[in-house]
CSV table of C-alpha atoms in Angstrom, one decimal:
chain,number,residue,atom,x,y,z
H,180,MET,CA,28.1,22.5,40.1
H,181,ARG,CA,29.7,22.3,43.5
H,182,LEU,CA,30.8,19.1,45.2
H,183,LYS,CA,29.8,19.0,48.8
H,184,ALA,CA,29.9,15.4,50.2
H,185,LEU,CA,33.3,13.8,50.4
H,186,LEU,CA,33.9,10.0,51.0
H,187,LEU,CA,37.5,9.2,51.7
H,188,VAL,CA,38.8,5.7,50.9
H,189,PRO,CA,42.0,4.6,52.5
H,190,VAL,CA,44.9,4.3,50.0
H,191,VAL,CA,47.4,1.5,50.6
H,192,VAL,CA,50.9,2.6,49.5
H,193,ALA,CA,52.7,-0.8,49.8
H,194,SER,CA,53.4,-2.5,46.5
H,195,PHE,CA,51.0,-5.0,45.1
H,196,VAL,CA,52.7,-6.0,41.9
H,197,MET,CA,56.0,-5.4,40.3
H,198,ALA,CA,56.1,-2.9,37.5
H,199,PRO,CA,57.3,-4.1,34.0
H,200,SER,CA,61.0,-4.1,33.3
H,201,ALA,CA,62.7,-1.6,31.1
H,202,ALA,CA,63.4,-4.2,28.5
H,203,ALA,CA,59.7,-4.5,27.8
H,204,ALA,CA,59.3,-0.9,26.8
H,205,SER,CA,62.0,-0.4,24.1
H,206,ALA,CA,60.4,0.9,21.0
H,207,PRO,CA,57.9,3.8,21.5
H,208,ARG,CA,56.4,5.2,18.2
H,209,LEU,CA,56.3,8.9,17.6
H,210,LEU,CA,52.8,9.4,16.0
H,211,ILE,CA,52.5,13.2,16.0
H,212,ASN,CA,55.8,15.2,15.8
H,213,GLN,CA,54.4,18.5,17.0
H,214,ASP,CA,52.8,19.8,20.1
H,215,PHE,CA,50.0,17.5,21.2
H,216,PRO,CA,50.1,17.4,25.0
H,217,ASP,CA,47.8,15.5,27.5
H,218,PRO,CA,46.4,13.2,24.8
H,219,ASP,CA,43.0,11.5,24.8
H,220,VAL,CA,42.3,8.8,22.2
H,221,VAL,CA,38.8,7.6,21.3
H,222,LYS,CA,37.9,4.6,19.1
H,223,THR,CA,34.7,5.1,17.1
H,224,ALA,CA,32.9,3.4,14.3
H,225,TRP,CA,34.5,5.9,11.9
H,226,GLY,CA,38.1,5.4,13.1
H,227,TYR,CA,40.3,6.9,15.9
H,228,PHE,CA,40.2,10.4,17.1
H,229,ALA,CA,42.7,12.2,19.4
H,230,PHE,CA,42.3,15.3,21.5
H,231,ALA,CA,44.9,17.4,23.3
H,232,THR,CA,45.5,20.6,25.3
H,233,GLY,CA,45.3,23.7,23.0
H,234,ALA,CA,47.4,26.8,22.7
H,235,GLY,CA,46.8,30.3,21.3
H,236,PRO,CA,43.6,30.5,19.3
H,237,THR,CA,43.2,26.7,19.2
H,238,ARG,CA,41.3,25.7,22.4
H,239,ILE,CA,41.3,21.8,21.9
H,240,ARG,CA,43.6,20.2,19.4
H,241,THR,CA,42.4,17.3,17.3
H,242,ALA,CA,43.8,14.5,15.2
H,243,ALA,CA,42.3,11.5,13.3
H,244,ALA,CA,43.5,8.1,12.0
H,245,ALA,CA,42.0,5.0,10.5
H,246,ALA,CA,44.2,2.7,12.6
H,247,PRO,CA,45.7,3.0,16.1
H,248,GLU,CA,49.3,3.4,14.8
H,249,GLY,CA,48.3,6.0,12.2
H,250,PRO,CA,49.1,7.8,10.1
H,251,TRP,CA,47.6,10.6,12.2
H,252,ARG,CA,46.3,13.8,10.6
H,253,VAL,CA,46.2,16.9,12.8
H,254,GLY,CA,42.9,18.8,12.5
H,255,GLY,CA,41.3,22.0,13.8
H,256,ASP,CA,39.8,23.1,17.0
H,257,ALA,CA,37.2,20.8,18.6
H,258,LEU,CA,35.7,23.4,20.9
H,259,ALA,CA,33.4,25.8,19.0
H,260,ALA,CA,33.0,28.5,21.7
H,261,VAL,CA,34.3,29.6,25.1
H,262,PRO,CA,32.0,28.5,27.9
H,263,ALA,CA,30.2,31.4,29.7
H,264,TRP,CA,32.0,30.7,33.0
H,265,ALA,CA,35.5,30.4,31.5
H,266,LYS,CA,38.2,33.0,30.7
H,267,PRO,CA,38.6,33.2,26.9
H,268,ASP,CA,42.4,33.3,27.0
H,269,GLY,CA,43.1,31.2,30.0
H,270,GLY,CA,43.8,27.9,28.3
H,271,PHE,CA,41.8,24.7,27.8
H,272,TRP,CA,43.6,21.7,29.2
H,273,ALA,CA,43.6,17.9,29.1
H,274,PRO,CA,40.4,17.1,27.2
H,275,ASP,CA,38.5,13.7,27.3
H,276,VAL,CA,35.8,12.6,24.9
H,277,THR,CA,33.2,9.8,25.5
H,278,GLN,CA,30.2,8.7,23.5
H,279,LEU,CA,26.8,8.3,25.3
H,280,ALA,CA,24.3,5.5,24.6
H,281,ASP,CA,22.2,7.9,22.4
H,282,GLY,CA,25.2,8.6,20.2
H,283,THR,CA,26.0,12.0,21.6
H,284,PHE,CA,29.7,12.8,22.1
H,285,VAL,CA,30.7,14.7,25.3
H,286,LEU,CA,33.9,16.6,25.6
H,287,TYR,CA,35.4,17.2,29.1
H,288,PHE,CA,38.1,19.8,29.7
H,289,ALA,CA,39.7,22.1,32.3
H,290,ALA,CA,39.6,25.9,32.1
H,291,PRO,CA,40.1,28.8,34.4
H,292,GLN,CA,36.8,30.3,35.7
H,293,THR,CA,36.3,34.0,35.2
H,294,ALA,CA,35.7,34.6,38.9
H,295,GLY,CA,38.9,33.8,40.8
H,296,GLY,CA,40.8,32.2,37.9
H,297,GLU,CA,41.1,28.7,39.5
H,298,MET,CA,40.9,25.7,37.0
H,299,CYS,CA,37.5,24.0,36.8
H,300,LEU,CA,36.0,21.2,34.7
H,301,GLY,CA,33.4,21.8,32.0
H,302,THR,CA,31.6,19.9,29.3
H,303,ALA,CA,30.5,20.4,25.7
H,304,THR,CA,28.6,18.2,23.3
H,305,ALA,CA,28.6,17.3,19.6
H,306,LYS,CA,27.0,14.9,17.2
H,307,LYS,CA,30.3,13.8,15.7
H,308,ALA,CA,33.5,12.7,17.5
H,309,GLU,CA,35.6,15.4,15.8
H,310,GLY,CA,33.1,18.2,16.8
H,311,PRO,CA,32.5,21.0,16.8
H,312,TYR,CA,31.5,20.8,20.5
H,313,THR,CA,29.1,23.3,22.0
H,314,PRO,CA,29.6,24.2,25.7
H,315,ALA,CA,26.9,22.7,28.0
H,316,GLY,CA,25.5,24.9,30.8
H,317,ASP,CA,26.5,28.2,32.2
H,318,ARG,CA,28.5,26.7,35.2
H,319,PRO,CA,31.4,24.3,35.5
H,320,LEU,CA,30.7,20.6,36.2
H,321,VAL,CA,33.4,20.5,38.9
H,322,CYS,CA,34.8,23.5,40.7
H,323,GLU,CA,35.6,22.6,44.4
H,324,PRO,CA,37.1,25.6,46.2
H,325,GLY,CA,39.1,23.5,48.6
H,326,ASP,CA,40.9,21.7,45.8
H,327,HIS,CA,42.7,24.8,44.7
H,328,GLY,CA,42.0,23.9,41.1
H,329,ASP,CA,40.5,20.8,39.3
H,330,ILE,CA,42.0,19.5,36.1
H,331,ASP,CA,42.6,16.3,34.0
H,332,PRO,CA,39.1,14.9,33.6
H,333,GLN,CA,38.8,11.4,32.3
H,334,THR,CA,35.7,9.3,32.0
H,335,PHE,CA,35.3,5.5,32.5
H,336,LEU,CA,32.4,3.3,31.4
H,337,ASP,CA,32.2,0.1,33.5
H,338,THR,CA,30.9,-3.2,32.2
H,339,ASP,CA,27.6,-2.7,33.9
H,340,GLY,CA,27.0,0.5,32.0
H,341,SER,CA,27.8,2.8,34.9
H,342,ARG,CA,29.7,6.0,33.9
H,343,TYR,CA,32.3,7.7,36.1
H,344,LEU,CA,34.4,10.9,36.0
H,345,LEU,CA,38.0,10.9,37.3
H,346,TYR,CA,40.0,14.1,37.8
H,347,LYS,CA,42.8,15.7,39.8
H,348,SER,CA,42.7,18.2,42.6
H,349,ASP,CA,45.7,20.4,42.5
H,350,GLY,CA,46.4,20.8,46.2
H,351,ALA,CA,48.3,23.7,47.7
H,352,PRO,CA,51.9,24.3,48.8
H,353,THR,CA,50.7,24.8,52.4
H,354,GLY,CA,47.9,22.1,52.3
H,355,PRO,CA,47.4,18.5,51.2
H,356,PRO,CA,49.2,17.5,48.0
H,357,SER,CA,47.3,16.7,44.8
H,358,ALA,CA,44.9,13.8,44.6
H,359,ILE,CA,42.8,11.8,42.1
H,360,TRP,CA,39.1,11.6,42.6
H,361,LEU,CA,36.2,9.5,41.3
H,362,GLN,CA,32.5,10.4,41.0
H,363,LYS,CA,29.6,8.7,39.3
H,364,LEU,CA,27.9,10.4,36.4
H,365,GLN,CA,24.3,10.1,35.3
H,366,ALA,CA,23.4,8.7,31.9
H,367,ASP,CA,23.6,12.2,30.3
H,368,GLY,CA,27.4,12.4,31.1
H,369,ARG,CA,26.9,15.9,32.4
H,370,THR,CA,25.3,15.4,35.9
H,371,LEU,CA,27.3,14.2,38.9
H,372,THR,CA,25.6,11.9,41.4
H,373,GLY,CA,26.5,10.8,44.9
H,374,PRO,CA,29.6,11.6,46.9
H,375,ARG,CA,33.1,11.7,45.3
H,376,THR,CA,35.8,9.2,46.4
H,377,GLU,CA,39.5,9.8,46.8
H,378,LEU,CA,41.5,7.1,44.9
H,379,LEU,CA,45.1,8.3,45.2
H,380,ARG,CA,47.1,11.0,46.8
H,381,ALA,CA,50.7,12.1,46.1
H,382,ASP,CA,52.4,10.5,49.1
H,383,LEU,CA,55.6,9.2,47.7
H,384,THR,CA,58.9,11.1,47.5
H,385,ALA,CA,59.3,10.4,43.8
H,386,GLU,CA,55.9,11.9,43.0
H,387,MET,CA,57.1,15.4,44.2
H,388,SER,CA,53.5,16.1,45.6
H,389,VAL,CA,52.0,15.5,42.1
H,390,VAL,CA,49.7,12.8,40.9
H,391,GLU,CA,47.6,13.6,37.8
H,392,ALA,CA,46.3,12.5,34.4
H,393,PRO,CA,44.2,9.5,35.5
H,394,SER,CA,43.1,6.7,33.2
H,395,VAL,CA,41.4,3.5,34.2
H,396,VAL,CA,41.4,0.0,32.5
H,397,LYS,CA,39.4,-3.0,33.7
H,398,THR,CA,41.2,-6.3,33.3
H,399,GLY,CA,39.9,-9.8,34.1
H,400,SER,CA,39.7,-9.2,37.9
H,401,ARG,CA,41.3,-5.8,38.6
H,402,TYR,CA,40.9,-2.2,37.9
H,403,LEU,CA,44.2,-0.5,36.9
H,404,LEU,CA,44.5,3.2,37.4
H,405,PHE,CA,47.3,4.8,35.3
H,406,TYR,CA,48.6,8.2,36.5
H,407,SER,CA,51.4,10.6,36.0
H,408,ALA,CA,53.7,11.9,38.8
H,409,ASP,CA,56.3,14.6,39.4
H,410,THR,CA,56.2,18.0,37.6
H,411,PHE,CA,55.5,17.9,33.9
H,412,GLN,CA,58.4,20.2,33.0
H,413,SER,CA,60.9,17.8,34.6
H,414,THR,CA,62.7,14.9,33.0
H,415,GLY,CA,61.7,13.0,36.1
H,416,TYR,CA,58.0,13.2,35.0
H,417,HIS,CA,56.8,9.6,34.7
H,418,THR,CA,53.8,7.2,34.5
H,419,CYS,CA,52.8,4.8,37.1
H,420,TYR,CA,49.8,2.6,37.9
H,421,ALA,CA,47.8,1.3,40.9
H,422,SER,CA,45.6,-1.7,41.2
H,423,ALA,CA,42.3,-2.4,43.1
H,424,PRO,CA,39.6,-5.1,43.1
H,425,SER,CA,36.9,-2.5,42.6
H,426,LEU,CA,36.7,0.9,41.1
H,427,GLY,CA,36.2,2.6,44.5
H,428,GLY,CA,39.5,1.2,45.8
H,429,ALA,CA,41.5,0.7,47.8
H,430,PHE,CA,44.1,1.3,45.1
H,431,VAL,CA,47.6,-0.1,45.7
H,432,LYS,CA,50.5,1.6,43.9
H,433,ALA,CA,52.8,-0.7,41.9
H,434,ASP,CA,56.4,-1.1,43.0
H,435,GLY,CA,58.2,1.0,40.3
H,436,LYS,CA,57.4,3.2,37.3
H,437,LEU,CA,55.7,2.0,34.1
H,438,LEU,CA,57.0,4.7,31.8
H,439,SER,CA,60.0,7.0,32.5
H,440,THR,CA,62.8,8.7,30.5
H,441,ASP,CA,65.2,6.1,31.8
H,442,LEU,CA,62.9,3.1,31.3
H,443,LEU,CA,62.4,4.1,27.6
H,444,GLY,CA,66.2,4.4,27.1
H,445,GLY,CA,66.0,8.2,26.7
H,446,LYS,CA,63.8,7.8,23.6
H,447,VAL,CA,61.0,9.8,25.2
H,448,ASP,CA,61.7,12.8,27.5
H,449,ALA,CA,59.2,12.8,30.5
H,450,PRO,CA,56.5,10.4,29.3
H,451,GLY,CA,53.1,11.2,30.8
H,452,GLY,CA,49.5,11.9,30.3
H,453,ALA,CA,48.9,8.3,29.4
H,454,ASP,CA,45.6,7.0,27.9
H,455,VAL,CA,45.1,3.3,27.2
H,456,VAL,CA,42.8,2.4,24.3
H,457,ASP,CA,42.3,-0.8,22.3
H,458,GLY,CA,45.6,-2.5,23.2
H,459,HIS,CA,47.7,0.7,23.0
H,460,ILE,CA,49.0,3.2,25.5
H,461,TYR,CA,49.3,6.7,24.2
H,462,PHE,CA,51.4,9.3,26.0
H,463,HIS,CA,53.2,12.6,25.4
H,464,GLY,CA,56.9,13.5,25.7
H,465,TRP,CA,59.0,16.6,25.1
H,466,LEU,CA,60.3,17.0,21.6
H,467,GLY,CA,63.8,18.2,20.4
H,468,GLY,CA,65.5,18.3,23.8
H,469,GLY,CA,63.5,21.4,24.8
H,470,ARG,CA,60.5,22.4,26.8
H,471,THR,CA,58.3,24.0,24.1
H,472,ALA,CA,56.4,21.1,22.5
H,473,ARG,CA,55.2,17.6,23.5
H,474,GLY,CA,54.6,15.0,20.8
H,475,LEU,CA,52.3,12.0,20.8
H,476,TYR,CA,53.8,8.6,21.4
H,477,GLU,CA,52.5,5.0,21.4
H,478,LEU,CA,53.4,1.5,22.6
H,479,PRO,CA,51.4,-1.7,22.5
H,480,ILE,CA,50.1,-2.9,25.9
H,481,THR,CA,48.7,-6.2,27.2
H,482,PHE,CA,47.5,-7.4,30.6
H,483,PRO,CA,48.7,-10.9,31.3
H,484,GLY,CA,47.8,-11.8,34.9
H,485,ASP,CA,46.1,-8.4,35.3
H,486,VAL,CA,49.5,-6.7,35.1
H,487,PRO,CA,50.4,-4.2,32.2
H,488,ARG,CA,53.1,-5.4,29.9
H,489,LEU,CA,54.6,-3.0,27.3
H,490,GLY,CA,55.9,-3.7,23.8
């Protein structure tokens, strides 16, 4: 499904709040000591389920736990089949899972389309959180040619029952840098409605032209948009957040990083891909001092005064 109408919202870059201090984030837990990148965690009536970017024959990695801190048990492949529009061996990235009002679970993911190879967003459905998920439709949900690739889907259910999709547009070396977008979904979770809205763009030097991995939390009076910045292979990869009075913006970037290698005292290398669930922030980091596997980490998080506080 192509996106045609664009609605741009001005993004204010000046700081709104100070980011938490390094002392607040001193003891991250390593929950999964193997490759589990771009984590998404879902709380259900049957416990907690996590999903991650796959590799090789595993399209979407899964894990399960009875409690947020674990122990986490790594499972099999959540995605039962390759969508008709996607390359079988192109990779399936940054999954997100949400449950609809009728109990159906919807899996969102990024994969390269067969025609052209650019990353697009697709969906699949299942009766159980752990799957297996069956691809929905014969076309991607989002595949905007001008974006030079769309990845990192993340859904948000507002308190009024409205459901939204957030995602990243890749940008191009000779064009605009990457950006994070918002678009409303219909109740089926698989149909876009209305124009999309730009929430953030990579416009700070430290971001290195990259903003990605969006995740939204609604506090007492604010919407907090967590996102990763810099390139994921770099130790400089980090997690930030921005704040707005409404989901449509304008989002104001916090002054400083929320999670970084330095702020975590070197305990996590390149913390990113954050997802906030049930008083916990989950994120990945490189394992063993190399660049071959990213493990799943966790920290408690609270929001006094509508500001995230770690630890």
